[in-house]
mmCIF file of C-alpha atoms (C1' of nucleotides) in Angstrom:
data_model
loop_
_atom_site.group_PDB
_atom_site.id
_atom_site.type_symbol
_atom_site.label_atom_id
_atom_site.label_comp_id
_atom_site.label_asym_id
_atom_site.label_seq_id
_atom_site.Cartn_x
_atom_site.Cartn_y
_atom_site.Cartn_z
ATOM 1 C CA MET L 287 -62.662 -120.897 -154.261
ATOM 2 C CA PRO L 288 -63.339 -121.868 -157.803
ATOM 3 C CA GLU L 289 -60.418 -122.604 -160.010
ATOM 4 C CA LEU L 290 -59.993 -125.838 -161.946
ATOM 5 C CA PRO L 291 -59.675 -128.300 -159.259
ATOM 6 C CA GLU L 292 -63.112 -126.925 -157.593
ATOM 7 C CA ALA L 293 -64.761 -126.977 -161.077
ATOM 8 C CA GLU L 294 -63.646 -130.548 -161.600
ATOM 9 C CA SER L 295 -65.156 -131.351 -158.148
ATOM 10 C CA ALA L 296 -68.305 -129.911 -159.076
ATOM 11 C CA ARG L 297 -68.447 -131.845 -162.388
ATOM 12 C CA ALA L 298 -67.780 -135.086 -160.663
ATOM 13 C CA LEU L 299 -70.641 -134.215 -158.103
ATOM 14 C CA ILE L 300 -73.108 -133.355 -161.017
ATOM 15 C CA GLU L 301 -72.048 -136.745 -162.533
ATOM 16 C CA GLU L 302 -72.516 -138.741 -159.473
ATOM 17 C CA ARG L 303 -75.692 -137.426 -158.090
ATOM 18 C CA GLY L 304 -77.222 -135.009 -160.653
ATOM 19 C CA LEU L 305 -77.847 -137.284 -163.858
ATOM 20 C CA GLY L 306 -80.930 -139.116 -164.792
ATOM 21 C CA ARG L 307 -83.322 -137.150 -162.475
ATOM 22 C CA GLU L 308 -86.397 -135.576 -163.988
ATOM 23 C CA ILE L 309 -86.390 -131.853 -163.844
ATOM 24 C CA VAL L 310 -89.827 -130.549 -162.790
ATOM 25 C CA ALA L 311 -89.134 -127.013 -161.565
ATOM 26 C CA VAL L 312 -86.246 -124.364 -162.006
ATOM 27 C CA ASP L 313 -85.447 -121.405 -160.045
ATOM 28 C CA ASP L 314 -83.818 -118.940 -162.706
ATOM 29 C CA GLY L 315 -85.114 -115.600 -161.340
ATOM 30 C CA ASP L 316 -81.622 -114.099 -160.864
ATOM 31 C CA THR L 317 -81.319 -111.959 -163.777
ATOM 32 C CA TYR L 318 -77.692 -111.254 -163.292
ATOM 33 C CA VAL L 319 -76.444 -114.934 -162.679
ATOM 34 C CA CYS L 320 -78.791 -116.149 -165.717
ATOM 35 C CA ARG L 321 -77.959 -113.229 -167.974
ATOM 36 C CA PRO L 322 -78.827 -112.719 -170.782
ATOM 37 C CA HIS L 323 -81.913 -114.915 -170.314
ATOM 38 C CA ALA L 324 -85.147 -113.620 -168.948
ATOM 39 C CA PRO L 325 -86.853 -115.307 -166.032
ATOM 40 C CA GLY L 326 -88.665 -118.588 -167.044
ATOM 41 C CA GLU L 327 -86.304 -118.941 -170.111
ATOM 42 C CA LEU L 328 -84.170 -121.890 -168.369
ATOM 43 C CA ALA L 329 -87.159 -123.194 -166.830
ATOM 44 C CA ASP L 330 -89.101 -123.536 -170.164
ATOM 45 C CA ALA L 331 -86.197 -125.012 -171.838
ATOM 46 C CA LEU L 332 -85.158 -127.578 -168.909
ATOM 47 C CA ILE L 333 -88.449 -128.695 -167.336
ATOM 48 C CA GLY L 334 -89.363 -132.253 -168.412
ATOM 49 C CA HIS L 335 -85.513 -133.213 -169.213
ATOM 50 C CA ARG L 336 -82.914 -134.828 -167.303
ATOM 51 C CA LEU L 337 -79.227 -134.240 -167.294
ATOM 52 C CA VAL L 338 -77.390 -137.000 -168.783
ATOM 53 C CA SER L 339 -73.768 -136.109 -168.737
ATOM 54 C CA ALA L 340 -71.451 -133.647 -166.964
ATOM 55 C CA HIS L 341 -68.382 -131.889 -168.592
ATOM 56 C CA ARG L 342 -65.702 -129.476 -167.896
ATOM 57 C CA GLN L 343 -63.066 -127.581 -169.642
ATOM 58 C CA GLY L 344 -60.921 -125.379 -167.476
ATOM 59 C CA LYS L 345 -63.329 -123.659 -165.063
ATOM 60 C CA ALA L 346 -66.457 -123.948 -167.517
ATOM 61 C CA LEU L 347 -68.893 -126.634 -166.620
ATOM 62 C CA TRP L 348 -71.788 -127.842 -168.587
ATOM 63 C CA ALA L 349 -74.420 -130.699 -168.692
ATOM 64 C CA GLN L 350 -75.894 -132.249 -171.593
ATOM 65 C CA THR L 351 -79.626 -133.051 -171.330
ATOM 66 C CA ASP L 352 -81.845 -135.767 -173.091
ATOM 67 C CA ASP L 353 -82.862 -134.057 -176.439
ATOM 68 C CA GLY L 354 -82.978 -130.806 -174.819
ATOM 69 C CA PRO L 355 -80.380 -127.836 -174.438
ATOM 70 C CA VAL L 356 -76.939 -127.806 -172.860
ATOM 71 C CA LEU L 357 -77.006 -126.329 -169.472
ATOM 72 C CA GLY L 358 -73.834 -124.209 -168.922
ATOM 73 C CA LEU L 359 -72.523 -123.485 -165.420
ATOM 74 C CA HIS L 360 -69.806 -121.245 -164.055
ATOM 75 C CA LEU L 361 -68.780 -120.886 -160.519
ATOM 76 C CA GLY L 362 -67.416 -117.435 -160.760
ATOM 77 C CA MET L 363 -65.538 -116.064 -157.885
ATOM 78 C CA ALA L 364 -67.274 -117.970 -155.187
ATOM 79 C CA GLY L 365 -69.753 -120.301 -156.349
ATOM 80 C CA ARG L 366 -70.146 -124.118 -155.642
ATOM 81 C CA ILE L 367 -72.696 -126.907 -156.752
ATOM 82 C CA VAL L 368 -74.915 -128.300 -153.805
ATOM 83 C CA ILE L 369 -77.111 -131.447 -154.490
ATOM 84 C CA ASP L 370 -79.750 -132.585 -151.906
ATOM 85 C CA ASP L 371 -77.528 -131.544 -149.074
ATOM 86 C CA HIS L 372 -79.442 -129.802 -146.493
ATOM 87 C CA ALA L 373 -76.614 -129.839 -143.897
ATOM 88 C CA ALA L 374 -74.332 -127.920 -146.322
ATOM 89 C CA GLY L 375 -74.563 -124.793 -144.424
ATOM 90 C CA ASP L 376 -74.930 -121.258 -145.843
ATOM 91 C CA TYR L 377 -78.393 -120.969 -144.333
ATOM 92 C CA VAL L 378 -79.900 -117.738 -142.670
ATOM 93 C CA SER L 379 -82.481 -117.554 -140.208
ATOM 94 C CA ASP L 380 -85.707 -115.567 -141.179
ATOM 95 C CA GLY L 381 -86.354 -114.732 -137.848
ATOM 96 C CA GLY L 382 -86.335 -117.960 -135.667
ATOM 97 C CA ARG L 383 -88.483 -120.513 -137.533
ATOM 98 C CA ARG L 384 -87.086 -121.234 -141.026
ATOM 99 C CA HIS L 385 -83.691 -121.281 -142.599
ATOM 100 C CA LEU L 386 -83.353 -120.118 -146.216
ATOM 101 C CA PRO L 387 -80.648 -120.791 -148.631
ATOM 102 C CA VAL L 388 -80.465 -117.317 -149.567
ATOM 103 C CA TRP L 389 -77.378 -117.748 -151.683
ATOM 104 C CA ASP L 390 -78.801 -120.176 -154.028
ATOM 105 C CA ARG L 391 -78.828 -118.280 -157.473
ATOM 106 C CA PHE L 392 -80.042 -121.078 -159.633
ATOM 107 C CA THR L 393 -81.908 -124.349 -158.541
ATOM 108 C CA LEU L 394 -83.047 -127.346 -160.428
ATOM 109 C CA HIS L 395 -85.811 -129.304 -158.693
ATOM 110 C CA PHE L 396 -86.086 -132.830 -159.408
ATOM 111 C CA ALA L 397 -89.181 -135.232 -159.454
ATOM 112 C CA ASP L 398 -88.013 -137.237 -156.616
ATOM 113 C CA GLY L 399 -88.106 -134.194 -154.344
ATOM 114 C CA GLY L 400 -84.292 -133.507 -154.335
ATOM 115 C CA TRP L 401 -82.506 -130.421 -155.924
ATOM 116 C CA MET L 402 -79.402 -129.045 -157.259
ATOM 117 C CA ALA L 403 -78.276 -125.528 -156.808
ATOM 118 C CA LEU L 404 -75.660 -123.067 -157.838
ATOM 119 C CA ARG L 405 -74.918 -121.521 -154.374
ATOM 120 C CA ASP L 406 -73.016 -118.352 -154.946
ATOM 121 C CA LYS L 407 -72.493 -115.438 -152.426
ATOM 122 C CA ARG L 408 -71.059 -113.186 -154.890
ATOM 123 C CA ARG L 409 -73.335 -113.736 -157.615
ATOM 124 C CA LEU L 410 -70.587 -113.725 -160.244
ATOM 125 C CA GLY L 411 -71.339 -117.162 -161.309
ATOM 126 C CA ARG L 412 -73.427 -118.075 -164.439
ATOM 127 C CA ALA L 413 -76.092 -120.576 -165.253
ATOM 128 C CA VAL L 414 -76.905 -120.140 -169.223
ATOM 129 C CA LEU L 415 -78.347 -122.332 -171.985
ATOM 130 C CA ASP L 416 -76.012 -123.568 -174.823
ATOM 131 C CA PRO L 417 -72.966 -121.796 -173.663
ATOM 132 C CA ASP L 418 -70.147 -120.506 -175.849
ATOM 133 C CA LEU L 419 -67.045 -122.383 -175.401
ATOM 134 C CA THR L 420 -65.196 -121.765 -178.438
ATOM 135 C CA ARG L 421 -62.960 -119.072 -176.945
ATOM 136 C CA LEU L 422 -61.635 -121.454 -174.206
ATOM 137 C CA GLY L 423 -58.052 -122.844 -174.790
ATOM 138 C CA PRO L 424 -57.196 -126.490 -174.142
ATOM 139 C CA ASP L 425 -57.785 -127.692 -170.412
ATOM 140 C CA ALA L 426 -54.656 -126.888 -168.391
ATOM 141 C CA ALA L 427 -54.857 -130.242 -166.727
ATOM 142 C CA MET L 428 -54.859 -132.167 -170.190
ATOM 143 C CA VAL L 429 -52.781 -129.769 -172.539
ATOM 144 C CA ASP L 430 -49.923 -131.748 -174.075
ATOM 145 C CA ARG L 431 -46.397 -130.732 -174.085
ATOM 146 C CA ASP L 432 -46.107 -129.400 -177.577
ATOM 147 C CA THR L 433 -49.360 -127.357 -177.534
ATOM 148 C CA PHE L 434 -48.341 -125.908 -174.081
ATOM 149 C CA ARG L 435 -45.114 -124.613 -175.532
ATOM 150 C CA ARG L 436 -46.635 -123.134 -178.476
ATOM 151 C CA ARG L 437 -49.610 -121.338 -176.755
ATOM 152 C CA VAL L 438 -47.917 -120.191 -173.603
ATOM 153 C CA GLY L 439 -44.461 -119.480 -174.907
ATOM 154 C CA ARG L 440 -45.024 -116.281 -176.748
ATOM 155 C CA GLY L 441 -46.073 -112.587 -176.217
ATOM 156 C CA GLU L 442 -44.552 -109.715 -174.305
ATOM 157 C CA GLY L 443 -46.995 -109.792 -171.556
ATOM 158 C CA PRO L 444 -45.996 -111.297 -168.020
ATOM 159 C CA LEU L 445 -45.954 -114.987 -167.763
ATOM 160 C CA LYS L 446 -48.511 -115.199 -165.082
ATOM 161 C CA ALA L 447 -51.102 -112.928 -167.271
ATOM 162 C CA ARG L 448 -50.387 -115.661 -170.189
ATOM 163 C CA ILE L 449 -51.319 -118.648 -167.933
ATOM 164 C CA MET L 450 -54.395 -117.192 -166.518
ATOM 165 C CA ASP L 451 -55.630 -116.091 -170.108
ATOM 166 C CA GLN L 452 -58.398 -118.680 -170.368
ATOM 167 C CA SER L 453 -58.141 -118.323 -174.376
ATOM 168 C CA VAL L 454 -54.627 -119.684 -173.902
ATOM 169 C CA ILE L 455 -54.858 -122.547 -171.425
ATOM 170 C CA ALA L 456 -58.250 -122.930 -169.619
ATOM 171 C CA GLY L 457 -58.424 -123.343 -165.722
ATOM 172 C CA VAL L 458 -55.467 -121.485 -163.915
ATOM 173 C CA GLY L 459 -56.708 -118.781 -161.639
ATOM 174 C CA ASN L 460 -54.827 -116.554 -159.228
ATOM 175 C CA LEU L 461 -53.887 -118.843 -156.544
ATOM 176 C CA LEU L 462 -52.968 -121.848 -158.807
ATOM 177 C CA ALA L 463 -51.014 -119.486 -160.906
ATOM 178 C CA ASP L 464 -48.826 -118.245 -157.810
ATOM 179 C CA GLU L 465 -48.614 -121.886 -156.597
ATOM 180 C CA ALA L 466 -47.526 -123.296 -159.949
ATOM 181 C CA LEU L 467 -45.078 -120.472 -160.681
ATOM 182 C CA TRP L 468 -43.533 -120.801 -157.180
ATOM 183 C CA ARG L 469 -43.312 -124.572 -157.710
ATOM 184 C CA ALA L 470 -41.629 -124.040 -161.046
ATOM 185 C CA CYS L 471 -39.134 -121.373 -159.571
ATOM 186 C CA LEU L 472 -40.430 -118.987 -162.283
ATOM 187 C CA ASP L 473 -40.967 -115.148 -162.050
ATOM 188 C CA PRO L 474 -44.306 -114.224 -162.846
ATOM 189 C CA ARG L 475 -43.203 -110.928 -164.405
ATOM 190 C CA ARG L 476 -41.175 -112.645 -167.032
ATOM 191 C CA PRO L 477 -42.311 -112.029 -170.547
ATOM 192 C CA ALA L 478 -43.852 -115.381 -171.631
ATOM 193 C CA GLY L 479 -42.222 -115.227 -175.064
ATOM 194 C CA GLY L 480 -38.740 -115.334 -173.144
ATOM 195 C CA LEU L 481 -38.970 -118.849 -171.657
ATOM 196 C CA ASP L 482 -36.899 -121.581 -173.229
ATOM 197 C CA ALA L 483 -38.399 -125.133 -173.852
ATOM 198 C CA GLY L 484 -37.317 -126.467 -170.690
ATOM 199 C CA GLU L 485 -38.694 -123.870 -168.625
ATOM 200 C CA LEU L 486 -42.052 -124.209 -170.388
ATOM 201 C CA ASP L 487 -41.949 -127.791 -169.761
ATOM 202 C CA ARG L 488 -41.228 -127.358 -166.157
ATOM 203 C CA LEU L 489 -44.088 -124.959 -165.723
ATOM 204 C CA ARG L 490 -46.542 -127.401 -167.375
ATOM 205 C CA ARG L 491 -45.489 -130.150 -165.285
ATOM 206 C CA GLU L 492 -46.117 -128.007 -162.187
ATOM 207 C CA ILE L 493 -49.334 -126.686 -163.101
ATOM 208 C CA ARG L 494 -50.486 -130.378 -163.671
ATOM 209 C CA ALA L 495 -49.090 -131.516 -160.368
ATOM 210 C CA THR L 496 -50.520 -128.586 -158.586
ATOM 211 C CA THR L 497 -53.920 -128.991 -160.107
ATOM 212 C CA ARG L 498 -53.993 -132.890 -159.454
ATOM 213 C CA ARG L 499 -52.908 -132.466 -155.897
ATOM 214 C CA ALA L 500 -55.614 -129.631 -155.298
ATOM 215 C CA ILE L 501 -58.109 -131.942 -156.487
ATOM 216 C CA GLU L 502 -56.996 -134.614 -154.365
ATOM 217 C CA ARG L 503 -56.870 -132.387 -151.320
ATOM 218 C CA GLY L 504 -60.185 -130.489 -151.778
ATOM 219 C CA GLY L 505 -59.140 -127.178 -153.715
ATOM 220 C CA VAL L 506 -56.658 -124.593 -154.571
ATOM 221 C CA HIS L 507 -56.674 -123.369 -150.953
ATOM 222 C CA THR L 508 -54.762 -126.421 -149.904
ATOM 223 C CA GLY L 509 -51.668 -125.363 -151.723
ATOM 224 C CA ASP L 510 -48.278 -125.054 -149.852
ATOM 225 C CA LEU L 511 -47.902 -121.414 -150.807
ATOM 226 C CA ILE L 512 -51.481 -120.285 -149.633
ATOM 227 C CA ALA L 513 -50.525 -119.546 -145.923
ATOM 228 C CA HIS L 514 -47.727 -117.491 -147.274
ATOM 229 C CA ARG L 515 -49.492 -115.180 -149.568
ATOM 230 C CA ARG L 516 -49.430 -112.049 -147.199
ATOM 231 C CA ARG L 517 -47.628 -109.058 -146.836
ATOM 232 C CA ASP L 518 -44.963 -110.191 -144.357
ATOM 233 C CA GLY L 519 -44.861 -113.805 -145.680
ATOM 234 C CA VAL L 520 -41.688 -115.826 -146.200
ATOM 235 C CA CYS L 521 -41.036 -118.577 -148.777
ATOM 236 C CA PRO L 522 -41.820 -121.847 -147.087
ATOM 237 C CA ARG L 523 -38.917 -123.571 -149.161
ATOM 238 C CA CYS L 524 -36.058 -121.259 -148.400
ATOM 239 C CA GLY L 525 -37.275 -118.635 -145.960
ATOM 240 C CA ALA L 526 -36.443 -115.518 -148.286
ATOM 241 C CA ASP L 527 -39.116 -112.680 -148.287
ATOM 242 C CA MET L 528 -42.050 -112.859 -150.469
ATOM 243 C CA ALA L 529 -42.444 -110.185 -153.055
ATOM 244 C CA ARG L 530 -46.070 -108.665 -153.520
ATOM 245 C CA ALA L 531 -47.222 -106.850 -156.469
ATOM 246 C CA THR L 532 -50.040 -106.647 -159.230
ATOM 247 C CA VAL L 533 -49.155 -108.809 -162.299
ATOM 248 C CA GLY L 534 -51.670 -109.439 -164.849
ATOM 249 C CA GLY L 535 -54.035 -107.472 -162.973
ATOM 250 C CA ARG L 536 -54.038 -109.329 -159.922
ATOM 251 C CA THR L 537 -52.336 -109.505 -156.573
ATOM 252 C CA THR L 538 -49.296 -111.813 -157.022
ATOM 253 C CA TYR L 539 -46.785 -113.136 -154.563
ATOM 254 C CA TRP L 540 -43.381 -114.817 -155.400
ATOM 255 C CA CYS L 541 -40.215 -115.832 -153.671
ATOM 256 C CA THR L 542 -37.497 -113.055 -154.057
ATOM 257 C CA ALA L 543 -34.710 -115.751 -154.143
ATOM 258 C CA GLU L 544 -35.899 -118.675 -156.061
ATOM 259 C CA GLN L 545 -38.139 -117.436 -158.774
ATOM 260 C CA ARG L 546 -36.198 -116.307 -161.718
ATOM 261 C "C1'" DA Y 203 -64.004 -97.061 -143.034
ATOM 262 C "C1'" DG Y 204 -61.556 -98.827 -146.259
ATOM 263 C "C1'" DC Y 205 -59.429 -102.194 -148.681
ATOM 264 C "C1'" DA Y 206 -59.039 -106.686 -150.547
ATOM 265 C "C1'" DT Y 207 -61.315 -111.002 -152.647
ATOM 266 C "C1'" DT Y 208 -60.152 -117.418 -155.684
ATOM 267 C "C1'" DG Y 209 -63.553 -114.711 -162.282
ATOM 268 C "C1'" DT Y 210 -64.924 -112.815 -166.612
ATOM 269 C "C1'" DT Y 211 -66.198 -109.003 -169.666
ATOM 270 C "C1'" DT Y 212 -65.945 -104.609 -171.529
ATOM 271 C "C1'" DC Y 213 -63.498 -100.772 -172.865
ATOM 272 C "C1'" DA Y 214 -59.742 -97.476 -173.868
ATOM 273 C "C1'" DC Y 215 -55.490 -97.085 -175.618
ATOM 274 C "C1'" DA Y 216 -51.082 -98.099 -177.764
ATOM 275 C "C1'" DT K 103 -55.487 -105.586 -186.128
ATOM 276 C "C1'" DT K 104 -53.687 -107.319 -181.826
ATOM 277 C "C1'" DG K 105 -52.398 -106.901 -177.527
ATOM 278 C "C1'" DT K 106 -52.329 -105.107 -172.958
ATOM 279 C "C1'" DG K 107 -54.339 -102.983 -168.721
ATOM 280 C "C1'" DA K 108 -57.885 -100.885 -166.011
ATOM 281 C "C1'" DA K 109 -62.413 -100.723 -164.655
ATOM 282 C "C1'" DA K 110 -66.869 -102.695 -163.742
ATOM 283 C "C1'" DC K 111 -69.618 -106.302 -162.001
ATOM 284 C "C1'" DA K 112 -71.804 -108.114 -157.016
ATOM 285 C "C1'" DA K 113 -71.183 -109.195 -152.226
ATOM 286 C "C1'" DT K 114 -68.756 -110.301 -148.455
ATOM 287 C "C1'" DG K 115 -64.939 -110.768 -145.153
ATOM 288 C "C1'" DC K 116 -61.200 -108.594 -142.473
#
DNA sequence: AGCATTGTTTCACA
DNA sequence: TTGTGAAACAATGC
């Protein structure tokens, strides 16, 4: 699920319900999610502190602490942030008595008895101290027109790969890319450097609009194209067949009639 | 059984 | 040196 819209929802949740609460215990035992940290390193660094602000750039999340380290979080392919919500689901019975949140890969426990977890079935999410954000491009929802033109409109690689390159612009994933390219009527396979200024402006506008709407509606899976990303899908706008191919290393769907 | 999956990093190769 | 593409990573769902 997680692309920029999901990351922004997670950031807002942390900001709303995760700040100002004293951390008294930390579950950081998943050495893959917490790599390269050893078990206990995040706990030692975070216990006694409070999160004081929540930030996001692209899909990257981080929280500042009071006089402590920065806590970096990434939702990976299937992660989400859950705070205090015992009714959030994803619990597995241990044989009838208890129900265990087996997919909580990293958890902060607060002095008030509440908690905040990175819940991630796939374990591709990350929790790290002082994350390196230097290789991240400008946020896809904030990037200005001239910067977008300059960064996206170059290179021989396919346009879709360009907008999904997190060092070019940050936040666009596979589904958002297909949706925005479809809305902008642009062929995902075109060399990025071959677009003119008008096409780049159109693409930027649709990325921003698609992102904004996904945040309002609850995620990238609420897009108009999603249901039609299938082998026998047809374009919900014009009815033409959808094409399917691997572009930029990911499964890609586009309208055979409208996207040029 | 086999294939696909919303992300990132690493590595081979031009 | 830079850019591109495939594979690996982990685990689940169809």
